[in-house]
Amino acid sequence: MSGARSVLVAGSANLDFVVRAAHVPAPGETILGRAFETFPGGKGANQAVACARAGGAPTRMLLALGDDDFSKPLEASLRDAGVQLELIRSHSEPTGVAFVCLSDNAENAITVAPGANSSLRPEHLPSLDGVSHLLMQLETPLESVEAWAIAARDAKVSVVLNAAPAHPLSAALMSAIDILIVNEGELAELSGVRRRIAKGIAALDVPCVVVTLGERGCCARIDGQYVLQPAFKVEAVDTTGAGDTFCGTLVAALSQGMPFAQALRRASAASALACTRMGAQTGVPAHAEVESMLAANTASQSTDDLAAYCGFD
Ligand code: RIB
């Protein structure tokens, strides 16, 4: 859609209940945690906040919240970031929640009770006028994600899917995607190829695939070319929402016409910064902080090491 520059995020919003503990419990294990806090979260809302905070991209979000107190901090966080809400209010389902166990080495295990997120339907998609990119995840009903993707493709809006949490996708949905963003586990689920990133990417029939690799960095295939971006070095305290910060920042940059490799580098810097503070949306850095990190240029490993890890020889 020529001249269109705004981003529409269609997805989930959850209130995150976070307990910090020495480690993530194994099945059947009970552990004593320490501090308990709540934070605004949900993959969709986190990505919308990241997109808006990246600057430059007017950001709207289609979301569903319950008619309850848990919805209030979620609405406030999105509005404070400058996200324009396309809000569906459910009177039968509660606001979505996520239970996050956060370990001392900054890893997490998350269980989501989707609640109102499940009430988002195909017909809730708002006008796509002026929208350059539609950004979605998989915490809302799959049939809605598929219908929104097809509608956006018909309207010549770029369709970006962060296929998280991992789930098989229909051929109809796959064929409507322009950019697919996955982590290693999600890549394996979609491609059927385990532990071989280059082969997994090659197996997916999508114009652009981006694979996030945590503290290693990320890689992508776009227009048949491969791009590698080593991670920026930080001391991580909470990785919750780091992938969401990556997705929102990447799409914000692409919607402003930034070249792909540059947008990938910017998204990597923002997601590294997000790991240095607590909370999914509270962790999303401001535009100026990302600029400083880009200027400092503290990539953690060489492109050669990343290429070897991914299996690009
Ligand atoms: O990606 C992190 C998010 O996953 C959390 O904010 C939680 O709400 C779940 O949606």
Tab-separated table of C-alpha atoms and ligand atoms in Angstrom:
chain	number	residue	atom	x	y	z
A	1	MET	CA	0.000	0.000	0.000
A	2	SER	CA	2.033	3.034	-1.225
A	3	GLY	CA	2.411	5.945	1.210
A	4	ALA	CA	1.063	3.855	4.108
A	5	ARG	CA	3.313	4.002	7.136
A	6	SER	CA	1.329	2.967	10.218
A	7	VAL	CA	1.481	-0.431	11.937
A	8	LEU	CA	-1.506	-2.438	13.151
A	9	VAL	CA	-0.760	-5.035	15.816
A	10	ALA	CA	-3.533	-7.618	16.278
A	11	GLY	CA	-2.971	-9.810	19.304
A	12	SER	CA	-2.980	-10.599	22.985
A	13	ALA	CA	-2.721	-8.572	26.157
A	14	ASN	CA	-2.077	-10.317	29.485
A	15	LEU	CA	-1.354	-9.202	32.989
A	16	ASP	CA	1.911	-10.959	33.911
A	17	PHE	CA	2.195	-12.432	37.437
A	18	VAL	CA	5.930	-12.784	37.926
A	19	VAL	CA	7.738	-14.698	40.688
A	20	ARG	CA	11.522	-14.678	40.829
A	21	ALA	CA	13.135	-17.943	41.957
A	22	ALA	CA	16.511	-19.664	41.903
A	23	HIS	CA	15.440	-21.847	39.016
A	24	VAL	CA	12.367	-22.740	36.960
A	25	PRO	CA	10.679	-25.729	38.687
A	26	ALA	CA	10.771	-29.157	37.026
A	27	PRO	CA	7.459	-31.067	36.568
A	28	GLY	CA	6.182	-32.113	40.013
A	29	GLU	CA	8.638	-29.852	41.847
A	30	THR	CA	7.590	-27.084	44.276
A	31	ILE	CA	10.094	-24.323	44.940
A	32	LEU	CA	10.042	-21.251	47.160
A	33	GLY	CA	10.311	-18.085	45.096
A	34	ARG	CA	11.115	-14.574	46.235
A	35	ALA	CA	9.621	-11.262	45.062
A	36	PHE	CA	6.214	-11.261	43.375
A	37	GLU	CA	5.206	-8.452	40.994
A	38	THR	CA	2.679	-7.844	38.247
A	39	PHE	CA	3.618	-6.275	34.901
A	40	PRO	CA	1.697	-5.420	31.719
A	41	GLY	CA	2.390	-8.172	29.187
A	42	GLY	CA	0.991	-10.335	26.410
A	43	LYS	CA	2.933	-10.861	23.201
A	44	GLY	CA	0.680	-8.575	21.153
A	45	ALA	CA	0.652	-5.698	23.624
A	46	ASN	CA	4.405	-6.011	24.236
A	47	GLN	CA	5.038	-5.770	20.480
A	48	ALA	CA	2.694	-2.792	20.131
A	49	VAL	CA	4.492	-0.935	22.945
A	50	ALA	CA	7.881	-1.726	21.343
A	51	CYS	CA	6.668	-0.548	17.949
A	52	ALA	CA	5.308	2.728	19.345
A	53	ARG	CA	8.349	3.370	21.556
A	54	ALA	CA	10.698	2.782	18.606
A	55	GLY	CA	9.454	6.105	17.225
A	56	GLY	CA	8.291	7.029	13.776
A	57	ALA	CA	5.561	4.438	13.290
A	58	PRO	CA	2.007	5.419	14.322
A	59	THR	CA	0.855	2.223	16.053
A	60	ARG	CA	-2.662	0.834	16.512
A	61	MET	CA	-3.581	-2.363	18.310
A	62	LEU	CA	-6.598	-4.663	18.032
A	63	LEU	CA	-7.008	-6.356	21.420
A	64	ALA	CA	-9.653	-7.766	23.742
A	65	LEU	CA	-9.803	-7.151	27.482
A	66	GLY	CA	-12.211	-8.241	30.195
A	67	ASP	CA	-14.442	-5.904	32.154
A	68	ASP	CA	-12.228	-6.135	35.273
A	69	ASP	CA	-9.424	-4.457	37.206
A	70	PHE	CA	-6.689	-6.534	35.519
A	71	SER	CA	-7.472	-4.708	32.265
A	72	LYS	CA	-6.602	-1.278	33.707
A	73	PRO	CA	-2.782	-1.457	33.832
A	74	LEU	CA	-2.809	-3.020	30.351
A	75	GLU	CA	-4.826	-0.191	28.835
A	76	ALA	CA	-2.723	2.383	30.675
A	77	SER	CA	0.596	0.915	29.513
A	78	LEU	CA	-0.492	0.853	25.857
A	79	ARG	CA	-1.920	4.384	25.954
A	80	ASP	CA	1.187	5.743	27.770
A	81	ALA	CA	3.340	4.329	24.964
A	82	GLY	CA	1.154	6.134	22.409
A	83	VAL	CA	-0.641	3.095	20.998
A	84	GLN	CA	-4.115	3.811	19.574
A	85	LEU	CA	-6.470	1.088	20.809
A	86	GLU	CA	-9.039	-0.842	18.773
A	87	LEU	CA	-10.489	-2.364	21.925
A	88	ILE	CA	-13.005	-5.203	22.109
A	89	ARG	CA	-14.442	-5.381	25.635
A	90	SER	CA	-15.513	-8.853	26.704
A	91	HIS	CA	-18.227	-9.051	29.373
A	92	SER	CA	-18.059	-12.835	29.586
A	93	GLU	CA	-14.296	-13.530	29.672
A	94	PRO	CA	-11.727	-12.104	32.109
A	95	THR	CA	-8.619	-10.229	30.988
A	96	GLY	CA	-5.847	-12.631	29.933
A	97	VAL	CA	-3.177	-13.468	32.501
A	98	ALA	CA	0.247	-15.075	32.330
A	99	PHE	CA	2.114	-16.821	35.144
A	100	VAL	CA	5.821	-16.236	34.723
A	101	CYS	CA	8.499	-18.031	36.714
A	102	LEU	CA	11.689	-16.059	36.289
A	103	SER	CA	14.963	-17.721	37.236
A	104	ASP	CA	18.093	-16.055	38.588
A	105	ASN	CA	19.832	-16.654	35.269
A	106	ALA	CA	17.076	-14.526	33.594
A	107	GLU	CA	15.296	-17.430	31.909
A	108	ASN	CA	11.578	-17.969	32.263
A	109	ALA	CA	8.710	-20.436	31.957
A	110	ILE	CA	5.310	-18.949	31.115
A	111	THR	CA	1.754	-20.295	31.300
A	112	VAL	CA	-0.988	-18.161	29.723
A	113	ALA	CA	-4.721	-18.216	30.537
A	114	PRO	CA	-5.969	-16.363	27.413
A	115	GLY	CA	-9.405	-15.301	28.729
A	116	ALA	CA	-10.687	-12.362	26.666
A	117	ASN	CA	-7.941	-12.836	24.047
A	118	SER	CA	-9.937	-15.879	22.876
A	119	SER	CA	-12.879	-13.660	21.970
A	120	LEU	CA	-11.080	-11.910	19.073
A	121	ARG	CA	-12.896	-12.885	15.869
A	122	PRO	CA	-12.175	-12.439	12.145
A	123	GLU	CA	-14.801	-9.656	11.905
A	124	HIS	CA	-13.023	-7.566	14.569
A	125	LEU	CA	-10.231	-6.555	12.166
A	126	PRO	CA	-10.453	-2.746	11.889
A	127	SER	CA	-9.863	-0.659	8.758
A	128	LEU	CA	-6.469	-1.211	7.130
A	129	ASP	CA	-6.411	2.276	5.575
A	130	GLY	CA	-2.940	3.786	5.953
A	131	VAL	CA	-1.500	0.541	7.376
A	132	SER	CA	1.807	-0.663	5.909
A	133	HIS	CA	2.320	-3.701	8.196
A	134	LEU	CA	0.019	-6.025	10.141
A	135	LEU	CA	1.900	-7.677	13.031
A	136	MET	CA	0.406	-10.780	14.702
A	137	GLN	CA	1.318	-13.607	17.087
A	138	LEU	CA	-0.371	-16.885	18.071
A	139	GLU	CA	-1.983	-16.076	21.428
A	140	THR	CA	-5.316	-15.280	19.734
A	141	PRO	CA	-7.556	-17.788	17.887
A	142	LEU	CA	-5.796	-19.281	14.872
A	143	GLU	CA	-8.840	-18.892	12.599
A	144	SER	CA	-8.825	-15.139	13.324
A	145	VAL	CA	-5.084	-14.831	12.660
A	146	GLU	CA	-5.581	-16.638	9.347
A	147	ALA	CA	-8.542	-14.444	8.321
A	148	TRP	CA	-6.726	-11.212	9.271
A	149	ALA	CA	-3.612	-12.302	7.338
A	150	ILE	CA	-5.641	-13.043	4.207
A	151	ALA	CA	-7.536	-9.725	4.468
A	152	ALA	CA	-4.264	-7.836	4.863
A	153	ARG	CA	-2.650	-9.641	1.927
A	154	ASP	CA	-5.703	-8.723	-0.235
A	155	ALA	CA	-5.290	-5.078	0.861
A	156	LYS	CA	-1.549	-5.157	-0.058
A	157	VAL	CA	-0.534	-4.708	3.580
A	158	SER	CA	2.672	-6.564	4.576
A	159	VAL	CA	1.816	-9.471	6.861
A	160	VAL	CA	4.271	-10.188	9.699
A	161	LEU	CA	3.673	-13.227	11.905
A	162	ASN	CA	5.610	-13.967	15.070
A	163	ALA	CA	4.657	-17.659	15.282
A	164	ALA	CA	4.744	-17.782	19.088
A	165	PRO	CA	3.784	-19.813	20.994
A	166	ALA	CA	4.753	-22.630	18.582
A	167	HIS	CA	1.857	-24.108	16.636
A	168	PRO	CA	1.466	-25.734	13.192
A	169	LEU	CA	0.165	-23.288	10.553
A	170	SER	CA	-2.237	-23.958	7.676
A	171	ALA	CA	-1.081	-23.652	4.056
A	172	ALA	CA	-3.542	-20.752	3.624
A	173	LEU	CA	-1.928	-18.822	6.473
A	174	MET	CA	1.624	-19.613	5.354
A	175	SER	CA	0.883	-18.340	1.856
A	176	ALA	CA	-0.381	-14.990	3.219
A	177	ILE	CA	2.773	-14.264	5.268
A	178	ASP	CA	5.454	-11.821	4.080
A	179	ILE	CA	7.731	-11.992	7.122
A	180	LEU	CA	7.810	-14.909	9.578
A	181	ILE	CA	9.619	-14.377	12.892
A	182	VAL	CA	10.421	-17.467	14.999
A	183	ASN	CA	12.833	-18.682	17.651
A	184	GLU	CA	14.735	-21.969	17.318
A	185	GLY	CA	11.950	-24.092	18.828
A	186	GLU	CA	9.276	-22.492	16.662
A	187	LEU	CA	11.458	-22.922	13.561
A	188	ALA	CA	11.771	-26.646	14.336
A	189	GLU	CA	7.995	-26.954	14.862
A	190	LEU	CA	7.162	-25.265	11.539
A	191	SER	CA	9.918	-26.716	9.370
A	192	GLY	CA	10.156	-30.205	10.889
A	193	VAL	CA	13.951	-29.703	10.935
A	194	ARG	CA	15.618	-29.884	14.351
A	195	ARG	CA	18.882	-28.176	15.397
A	196	ARG	CA	19.843	-27.201	11.833
A	197	ILE	CA	18.847	-23.585	11.386
A	198	ALA	CA	19.984	-23.069	7.783
A	199	LYS	CA	18.088	-26.178	6.658
A	200	GLY	CA	15.026	-25.195	8.699
A	201	ILE	CA	14.901	-21.752	7.100
A	202	ALA	CA	15.337	-23.247	3.632
A	203	ALA	CA	12.360	-25.553	4.250
A	204	LEU	CA	9.903	-22.672	4.782
A	205	ASP	CA	8.137	-21.265	1.722
A	206	VAL	CA	7.808	-17.661	2.948
A	207	PRO	CA	9.479	-14.603	1.319
A	208	CYS	CA	11.299	-13.622	4.526
A	209	VAL	CA	12.144	-15.722	7.599
A	210	VAL	CA	13.794	-14.258	10.719
A	211	VAL	CA	15.138	-16.587	13.432
A	212	THR	CA	15.946	-15.160	16.849
A	213	LEU	CA	18.729	-17.005	18.668
A	214	GLY	CA	18.758	-15.432	22.144
A	215	GLU	CA	22.211	-14.348	23.328
A	216	ARG	CA	23.752	-15.481	20.037
A	217	GLY	CA	21.823	-12.974	17.892
A	218	CYS	CA	19.578	-13.625	14.921
A	219	CYS	CA	19.637	-14.546	11.268
A	220	ALA	CA	17.283	-14.039	8.355
A	221	ARG	CA	16.625	-15.011	4.779
A	222	ILE	CA	15.150	-12.256	2.638
A	223	ASP	CA	14.794	-12.320	-1.149
A	224	GLY	CA	17.083	-15.381	-1.218
A	225	GLN	CA	19.903	-13.574	0.650
A	226	TYR	CA	21.030	-14.427	4.189
A	227	VAL	CA	21.632	-11.776	6.847
A	228	LEU	CA	23.396	-12.478	10.160
A	229	GLN	CA	23.225	-10.198	13.195
A	230	PRO	CA	25.234	-11.112	16.315
A	231	ALA	CA	23.611	-10.110	19.631
A	232	PHE	CA	24.601	-6.994	21.562
A	233	LYS	CA	26.325	-7.837	24.854
A	234	VAL	CA	24.373	-7.050	28.053
A	235	GLU	CA	23.921	-8.358	31.615
A	236	ALA	CA	20.464	-9.945	31.411
A	237	VAL	CA	18.099	-9.784	34.406
A	238	ASP	CA	14.793	-10.653	32.693
A	239	THR	CA	14.388	-11.997	29.170
A	240	THR	CA	10.545	-11.861	29.290
A	241	GLY	CA	9.335	-9.895	26.277
A	242	ALA	CA	12.783	-9.542	24.675
A	243	GLY	CA	11.536	-11.346	21.556
A	244	ASP	CA	8.469	-9.098	21.497
A	245	THR	CA	10.667	-5.997	21.688
A	246	PHE	CA	12.604	-7.415	18.738
A	247	CYS	CA	9.426	-7.925	16.656
A	248	GLY	CA	7.905	-4.514	17.415
A	249	THR	CA	11.148	-2.630	16.784
A	250	LEU	CA	11.834	-4.514	13.550
A	251	VAL	CA	8.391	-3.787	12.123
A	252	ALA	CA	8.516	-0.119	13.211
A	253	ALA	CA	11.807	0.292	11.328
A	254	LEU	CA	10.594	-1.547	8.218
A	255	SER	CA	7.398	0.522	8.127
A	256	GLN	CA	9.572	3.623	7.906
A	257	GLY	CA	11.428	2.185	4.910
A	258	MET	CA	14.661	1.268	6.723
A	259	PRO	CA	16.820	-1.284	4.836
A	260	PHE	CA	16.320	-4.805	6.226
A	261	ALA	CA	19.821	-5.415	7.652
A	262	GLN	CA	19.771	-2.052	9.426
A	263	ALA	CA	16.301	-2.767	10.858
A	264	LEU	CA	17.516	-6.168	12.099
A	265	ARG	CA	20.461	-4.534	13.883
A	266	ARG	CA	18.173	-1.966	15.519
A	267	ALA	CA	15.751	-4.704	16.667
A	268	SER	CA	18.687	-6.679	18.136
A	269	ALA	CA	19.892	-3.659	20.110
A	270	ALA	CA	16.394	-2.955	21.470
A	271	SER	CA	15.846	-6.584	22.511
A	272	ALA	CA	19.248	-6.718	24.256
A	273	LEU	CA	18.344	-3.598	26.256
A	274	ALA	CA	14.947	-5.129	27.124
A	275	CYS	CA	16.788	-7.974	28.904
A	276	THR	CA	18.474	-5.549	31.307
A	277	ARG	CA	15.308	-4.594	33.191
A	278	MET	CA	12.285	-6.252	34.746
A	279	GLY	CA	8.938	-6.678	32.997
A	280	ALA	CA	7.865	-7.188	29.408
A	281	GLN	CA	6.555	-3.696	28.598
A	282	THR	CA	8.460	-1.876	31.360
A	283	GLY	CA	11.611	-3.346	29.809
A	284	VAL	CA	11.070	-1.890	26.322
A	285	PRO	CA	13.783	0.759	25.788
A	286	ALA	CA	13.251	4.302	24.573
A	287	HIS	CA	14.385	5.302	21.079
A	288	ALA	CA	17.367	7.301	22.467
A	289	GLU	CA	18.684	4.297	24.432
A	290	VAL	CA	18.629	2.172	21.292
A	291	GLU	CA	20.493	4.890	19.403
A	292	SER	CA	23.217	4.930	22.102
A	293	MET	CA	23.613	1.157	21.982
A	294	LEU	CA	23.856	1.206	18.188
A	295	ALA	CA	26.558	3.875	18.436
A	296	ALA	CA	28.475	1.872	21.086
A	297	ASN	CA	28.433	-1.164	18.766
A	298	THR	CA	28.939	-3.936	21.348
A	299	ALA	CA	28.137	-7.091	19.361
A	300	SER	CA	28.939	-10.187	21.456
A	301	GLN	CA	30.374	-12.570	18.872
A	302	SER	CA	31.650	-12.543	15.329
A	303	THR	CA	29.458	-13.037	12.283
A	304	ASP	CA	31.628	-16.094	11.436
A	305	ASP	CA	30.734	-17.791	14.755
A	306	LEU	CA	27.050	-17.073	14.165
A	307	ALA	CA	27.253	-18.386	10.599
A	308	ALA	CA	28.855	-21.604	11.871
A	309	TYR	CA	26.182	-22.019	14.563
A	310	CYS	CA	23.424	-21.586	11.985
A	311	GLY	CA	25.072	-23.982	9.542
A	312	PHE	CA	25.744	-21.439	6.774
A	313	ASP	CA	29.006	-22.648	5.221
B	1	RIB	O1	6.553	-12.987	25.271
B	1	RIB	C1	6.340	-12.701	26.629
B	1	RIB	C2	4.877	-12.698	26.943
B	1	RIB	O2	4.363	-13.996	26.746
B	1	RIB	C3	4.523	-12.323	28.363
B	1	RIB	O3	4.365	-10.953	28.530
B	1	RIB	C4	3.276	-13.153	28.618
B	1	RIB	O4	2.139	-12.389	28.856
B	1	RIB	C5	3.125	-14.072	27.417
B	1	RIB	O5	2.187	-13.595	26.533
